[in-house]
Short mmCIF file of C-alpha atoms in Angstrom, two decimals:
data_model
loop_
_atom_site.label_atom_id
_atom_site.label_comp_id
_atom_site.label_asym_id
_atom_site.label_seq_id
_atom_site.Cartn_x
_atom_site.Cartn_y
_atom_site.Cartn_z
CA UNK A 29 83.07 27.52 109.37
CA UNK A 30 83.55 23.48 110.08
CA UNK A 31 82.05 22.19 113.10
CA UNK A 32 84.35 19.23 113.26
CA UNK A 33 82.56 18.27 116.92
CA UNK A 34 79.28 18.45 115.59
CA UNK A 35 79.78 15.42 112.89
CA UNK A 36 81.11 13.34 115.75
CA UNK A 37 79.76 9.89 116.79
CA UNK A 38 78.04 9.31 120.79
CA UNK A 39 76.36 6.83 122.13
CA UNK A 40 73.20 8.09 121.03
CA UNK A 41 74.30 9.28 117.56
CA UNK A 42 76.02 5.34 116.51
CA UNK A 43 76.60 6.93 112.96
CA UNK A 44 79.61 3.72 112.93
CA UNK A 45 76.85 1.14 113.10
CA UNK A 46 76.92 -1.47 110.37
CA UNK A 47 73.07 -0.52 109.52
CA UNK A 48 73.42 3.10 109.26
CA UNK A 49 76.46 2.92 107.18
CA UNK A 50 75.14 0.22 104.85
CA UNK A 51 72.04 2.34 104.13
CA UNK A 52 73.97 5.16 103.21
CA UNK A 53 76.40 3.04 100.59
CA UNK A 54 73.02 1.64 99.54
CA UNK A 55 71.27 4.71 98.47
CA UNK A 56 74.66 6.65 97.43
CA UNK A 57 73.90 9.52 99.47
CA UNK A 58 77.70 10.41 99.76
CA UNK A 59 77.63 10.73 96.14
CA UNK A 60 75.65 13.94 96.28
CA UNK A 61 76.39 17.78 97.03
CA UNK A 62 75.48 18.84 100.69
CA UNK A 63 71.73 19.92 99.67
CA UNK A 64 71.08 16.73 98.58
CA UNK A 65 72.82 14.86 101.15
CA UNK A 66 70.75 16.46 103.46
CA UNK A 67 67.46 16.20 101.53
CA UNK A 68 67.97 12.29 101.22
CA UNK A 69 68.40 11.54 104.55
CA UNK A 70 65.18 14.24 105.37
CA UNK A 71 62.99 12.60 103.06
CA UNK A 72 63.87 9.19 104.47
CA UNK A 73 63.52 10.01 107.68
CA UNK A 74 60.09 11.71 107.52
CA UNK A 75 58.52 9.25 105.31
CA UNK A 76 60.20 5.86 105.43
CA UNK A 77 60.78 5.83 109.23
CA UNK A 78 56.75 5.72 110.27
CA UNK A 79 55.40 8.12 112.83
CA UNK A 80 55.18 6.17 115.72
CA UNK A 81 56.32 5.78 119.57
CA UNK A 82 59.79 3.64 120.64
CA UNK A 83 60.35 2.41 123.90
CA UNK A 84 62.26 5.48 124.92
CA UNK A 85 63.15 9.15 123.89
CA UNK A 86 67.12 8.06 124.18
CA UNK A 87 67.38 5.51 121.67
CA UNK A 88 70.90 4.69 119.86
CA UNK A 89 69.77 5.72 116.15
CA UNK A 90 70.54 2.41 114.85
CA UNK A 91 67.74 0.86 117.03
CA UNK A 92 65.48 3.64 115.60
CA UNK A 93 66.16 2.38 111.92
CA UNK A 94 65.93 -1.30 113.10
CA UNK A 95 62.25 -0.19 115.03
CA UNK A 96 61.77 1.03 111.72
CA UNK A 97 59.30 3.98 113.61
CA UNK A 98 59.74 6.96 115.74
CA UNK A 99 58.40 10.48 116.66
CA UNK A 100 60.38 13.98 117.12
CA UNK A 101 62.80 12.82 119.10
CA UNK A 102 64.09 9.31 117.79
CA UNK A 103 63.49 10.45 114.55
CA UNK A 104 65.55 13.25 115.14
CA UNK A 105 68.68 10.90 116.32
CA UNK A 106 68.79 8.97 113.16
CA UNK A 107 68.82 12.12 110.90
CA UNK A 108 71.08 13.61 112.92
CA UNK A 109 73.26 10.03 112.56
CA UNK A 110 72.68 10.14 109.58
CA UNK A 111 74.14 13.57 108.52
CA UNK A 112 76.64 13.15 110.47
CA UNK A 113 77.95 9.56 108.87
CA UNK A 114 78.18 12.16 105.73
CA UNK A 115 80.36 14.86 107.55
CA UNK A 116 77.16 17.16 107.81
CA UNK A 117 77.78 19.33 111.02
CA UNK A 118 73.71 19.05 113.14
CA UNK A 119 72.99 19.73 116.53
CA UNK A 120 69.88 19.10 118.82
CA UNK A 121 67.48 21.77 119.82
CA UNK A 122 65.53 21.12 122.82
CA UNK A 123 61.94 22.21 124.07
CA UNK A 124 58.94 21.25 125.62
CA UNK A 125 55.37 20.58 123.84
CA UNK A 126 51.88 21.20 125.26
CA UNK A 127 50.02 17.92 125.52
CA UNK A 128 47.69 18.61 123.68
CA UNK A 129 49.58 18.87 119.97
CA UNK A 130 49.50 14.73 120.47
CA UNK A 131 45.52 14.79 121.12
CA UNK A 132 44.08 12.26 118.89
CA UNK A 133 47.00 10.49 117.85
CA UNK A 134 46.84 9.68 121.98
CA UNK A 135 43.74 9.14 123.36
CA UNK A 136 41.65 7.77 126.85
CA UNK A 137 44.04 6.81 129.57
CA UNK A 138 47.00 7.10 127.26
CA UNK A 139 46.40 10.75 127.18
CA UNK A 140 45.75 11.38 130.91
CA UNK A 141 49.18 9.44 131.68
CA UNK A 142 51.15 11.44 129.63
CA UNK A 143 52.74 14.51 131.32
CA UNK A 144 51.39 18.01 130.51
CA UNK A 145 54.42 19.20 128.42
CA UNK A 146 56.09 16.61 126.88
CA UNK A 147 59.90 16.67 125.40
CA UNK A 148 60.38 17.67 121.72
CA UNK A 149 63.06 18.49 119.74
CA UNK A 150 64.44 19.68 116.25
CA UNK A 151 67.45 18.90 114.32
CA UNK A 152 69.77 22.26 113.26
CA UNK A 153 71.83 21.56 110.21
CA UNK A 154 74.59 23.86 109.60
CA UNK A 155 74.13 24.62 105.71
CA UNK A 156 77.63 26.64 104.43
CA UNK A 157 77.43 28.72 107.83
CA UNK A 158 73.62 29.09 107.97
CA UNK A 159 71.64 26.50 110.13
CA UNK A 160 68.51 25.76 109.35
CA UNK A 161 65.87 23.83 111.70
CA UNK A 162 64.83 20.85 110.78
CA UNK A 163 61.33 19.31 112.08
CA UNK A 164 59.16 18.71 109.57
CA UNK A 165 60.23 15.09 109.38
CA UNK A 166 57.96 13.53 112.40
CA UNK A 167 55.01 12.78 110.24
CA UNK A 168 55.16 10.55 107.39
CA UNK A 169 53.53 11.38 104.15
CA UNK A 170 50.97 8.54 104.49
CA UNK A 171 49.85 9.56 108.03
CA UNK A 172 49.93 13.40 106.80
CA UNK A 173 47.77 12.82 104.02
CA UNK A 174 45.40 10.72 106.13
CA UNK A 175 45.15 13.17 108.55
CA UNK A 176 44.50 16.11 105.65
CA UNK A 177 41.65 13.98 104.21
CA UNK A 178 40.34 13.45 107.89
CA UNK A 179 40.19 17.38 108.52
CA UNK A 180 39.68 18.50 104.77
CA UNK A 181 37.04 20.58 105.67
CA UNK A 182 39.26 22.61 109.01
CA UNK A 183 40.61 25.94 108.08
CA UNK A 184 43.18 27.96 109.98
CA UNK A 185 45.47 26.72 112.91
CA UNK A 186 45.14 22.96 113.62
CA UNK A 187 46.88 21.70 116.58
CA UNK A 188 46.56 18.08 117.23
CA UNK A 189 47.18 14.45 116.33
CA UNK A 190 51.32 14.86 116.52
CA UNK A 191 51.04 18.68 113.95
CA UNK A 192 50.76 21.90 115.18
CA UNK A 193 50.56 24.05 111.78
CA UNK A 194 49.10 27.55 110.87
CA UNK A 195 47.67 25.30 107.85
CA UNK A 196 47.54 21.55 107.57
CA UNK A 197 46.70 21.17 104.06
CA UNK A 198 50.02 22.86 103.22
CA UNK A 199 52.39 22.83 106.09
CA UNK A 200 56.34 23.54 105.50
CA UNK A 201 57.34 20.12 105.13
CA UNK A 202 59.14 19.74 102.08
CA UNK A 203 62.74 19.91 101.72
CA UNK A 204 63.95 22.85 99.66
CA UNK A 205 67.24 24.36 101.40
CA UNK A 206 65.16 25.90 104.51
CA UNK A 207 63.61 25.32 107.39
CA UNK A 208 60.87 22.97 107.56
CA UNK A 209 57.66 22.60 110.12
CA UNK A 210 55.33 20.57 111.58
CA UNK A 211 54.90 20.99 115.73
CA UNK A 212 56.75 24.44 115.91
CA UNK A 213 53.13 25.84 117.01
CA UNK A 214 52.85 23.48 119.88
CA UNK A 215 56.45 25.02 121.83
CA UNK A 216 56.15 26.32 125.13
CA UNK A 217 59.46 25.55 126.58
CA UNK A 218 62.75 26.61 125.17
CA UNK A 219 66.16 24.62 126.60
CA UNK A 220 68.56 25.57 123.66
CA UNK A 221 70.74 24.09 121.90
CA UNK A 222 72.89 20.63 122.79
CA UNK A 223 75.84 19.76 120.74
CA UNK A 224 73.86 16.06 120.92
CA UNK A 225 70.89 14.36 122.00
CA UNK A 226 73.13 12.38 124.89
CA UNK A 227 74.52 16.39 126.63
CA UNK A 228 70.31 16.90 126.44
CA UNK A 229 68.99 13.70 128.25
CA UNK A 230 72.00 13.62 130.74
CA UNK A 231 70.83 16.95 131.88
CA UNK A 232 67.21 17.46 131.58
CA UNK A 233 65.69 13.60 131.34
CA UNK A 234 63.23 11.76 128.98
CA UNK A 235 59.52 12.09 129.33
CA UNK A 236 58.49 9.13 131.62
CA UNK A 237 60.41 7.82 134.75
CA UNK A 238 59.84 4.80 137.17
CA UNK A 239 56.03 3.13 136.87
CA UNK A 240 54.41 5.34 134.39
CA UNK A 241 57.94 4.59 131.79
CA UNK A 242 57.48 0.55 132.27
CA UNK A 243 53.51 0.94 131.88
CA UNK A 244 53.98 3.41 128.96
CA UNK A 245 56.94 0.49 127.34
CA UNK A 246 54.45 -2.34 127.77
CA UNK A 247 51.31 -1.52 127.30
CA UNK A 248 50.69 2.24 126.50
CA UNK A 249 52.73 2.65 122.99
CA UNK A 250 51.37 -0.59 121.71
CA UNK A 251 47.91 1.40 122.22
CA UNK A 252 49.40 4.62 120.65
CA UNK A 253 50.49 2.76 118.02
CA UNK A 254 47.44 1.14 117.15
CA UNK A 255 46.00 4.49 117.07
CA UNK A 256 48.35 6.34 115.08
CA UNK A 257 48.08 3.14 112.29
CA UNK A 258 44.32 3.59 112.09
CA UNK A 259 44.59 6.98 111.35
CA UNK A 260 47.15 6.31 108.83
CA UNK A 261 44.94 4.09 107.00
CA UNK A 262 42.23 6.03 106.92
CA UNK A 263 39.34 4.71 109.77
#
């Protein structure tokens, strides 16, 4: 069944931006068969988008590929641009997180300014009338493998440092036609599904309001993002 709203552009989802279509011309994406379409834009969205933290959740997805970083949920508005520039019906599936899945990757102040469950969200992609979730994107390969190296040594569940996996050394990342993983564990709060990311922040907000969004914009990511780069490069 065609979900002819669910390929359409927003505000949010810019799919018509210069940038998002000239990446997709670049790389030839259109070229391939749905699975691939969809594994192209996945793979380039988990590992050459870097894990990292935007000024805001809301984001137009061309701003996220200009920024050039991003966690769940601007990552999740370019792929879903993305797929949708290619006539792939996605929609947006939105929880909370427990705070303490980001542990690590935020630390000190940083962590005690962040609010105890914190927005997340997954990408659905409707695959010949099955959807399948996608959210194993958020963490780039270099960071992952960082972060694997760091714990080699931790067995069982590992919650922390932006995963929450039943088993970091091999967590359901990869593309192959199914559902992929990587903070699933760390869900507390269900909100269902949006038809886009723009329905979902009109009604239930982005994580940080007033002060504690301008201090977080200024001075908190930069922080973050210091963080998150030493981890990925191994100190």
């Amino acid at each position: 069944m065609r979900h002819h709203h669910l390929t359409q552009a927003t505000p949010i989802l810019d799919h018509h931006a210069p940038a998002i279509r000239q990446l997709i011309q670049q790389r030839n994406w259109t070229s391939l068969g749905l699975h691939d379409r969809v594994g192209a834009a996945y793979a380039f969205v988990r590992d050459e988008i870097a894990f990292g933290y935007n000024t805001q959740d809301d984001l137009p997805a061309s701003r996220v590929l200009a920024d050039g970083i991003g966690q769940c949920n601007t990552k999740g508005t370019l792929l879903m641009a993305l797929l949708r520039a290619m006539d792939v019906p996605c929609r947006f599936h939105g929880f909370t997180i427990d705070k303490a899945l980001q542990k690590g990757a935020i630390t000190g102040l940083a962590y005690l300014l962040a609010p105890g469950n914190i927005i997340h969200s997954w990408v659905e992609v409707d695959m010949d009338g099955r959807w399948i979730n996608l959210e194993g994107f958020i963490l780039d390969r270099t960071y992952l493998s960082a972060l694997q190296k760091r714990f080699s040594q931790h067995n069982g569940p590992f919650c922390g440092y932006g995963a929450a996996v039943d088993d970091l050394q091999n967590p359901p990342i990869a593309w192959q036609g199914e559902s992929t993983y990587i903070q699933r564990n760390g869900i507390n709060h269900d909100f269902g599904l949006f038809d886009t990311p723009d329905d979902f922040y009109a009604r239930h907000g982005t994580n940080l309001s007033g002060f504690k969004r301008y201090l977080f914009q200024h001075v908190v990511r930069h922080w973050m993002n210091k963080t998150v780069q030493s981890i990925r490069s191994g100190k």
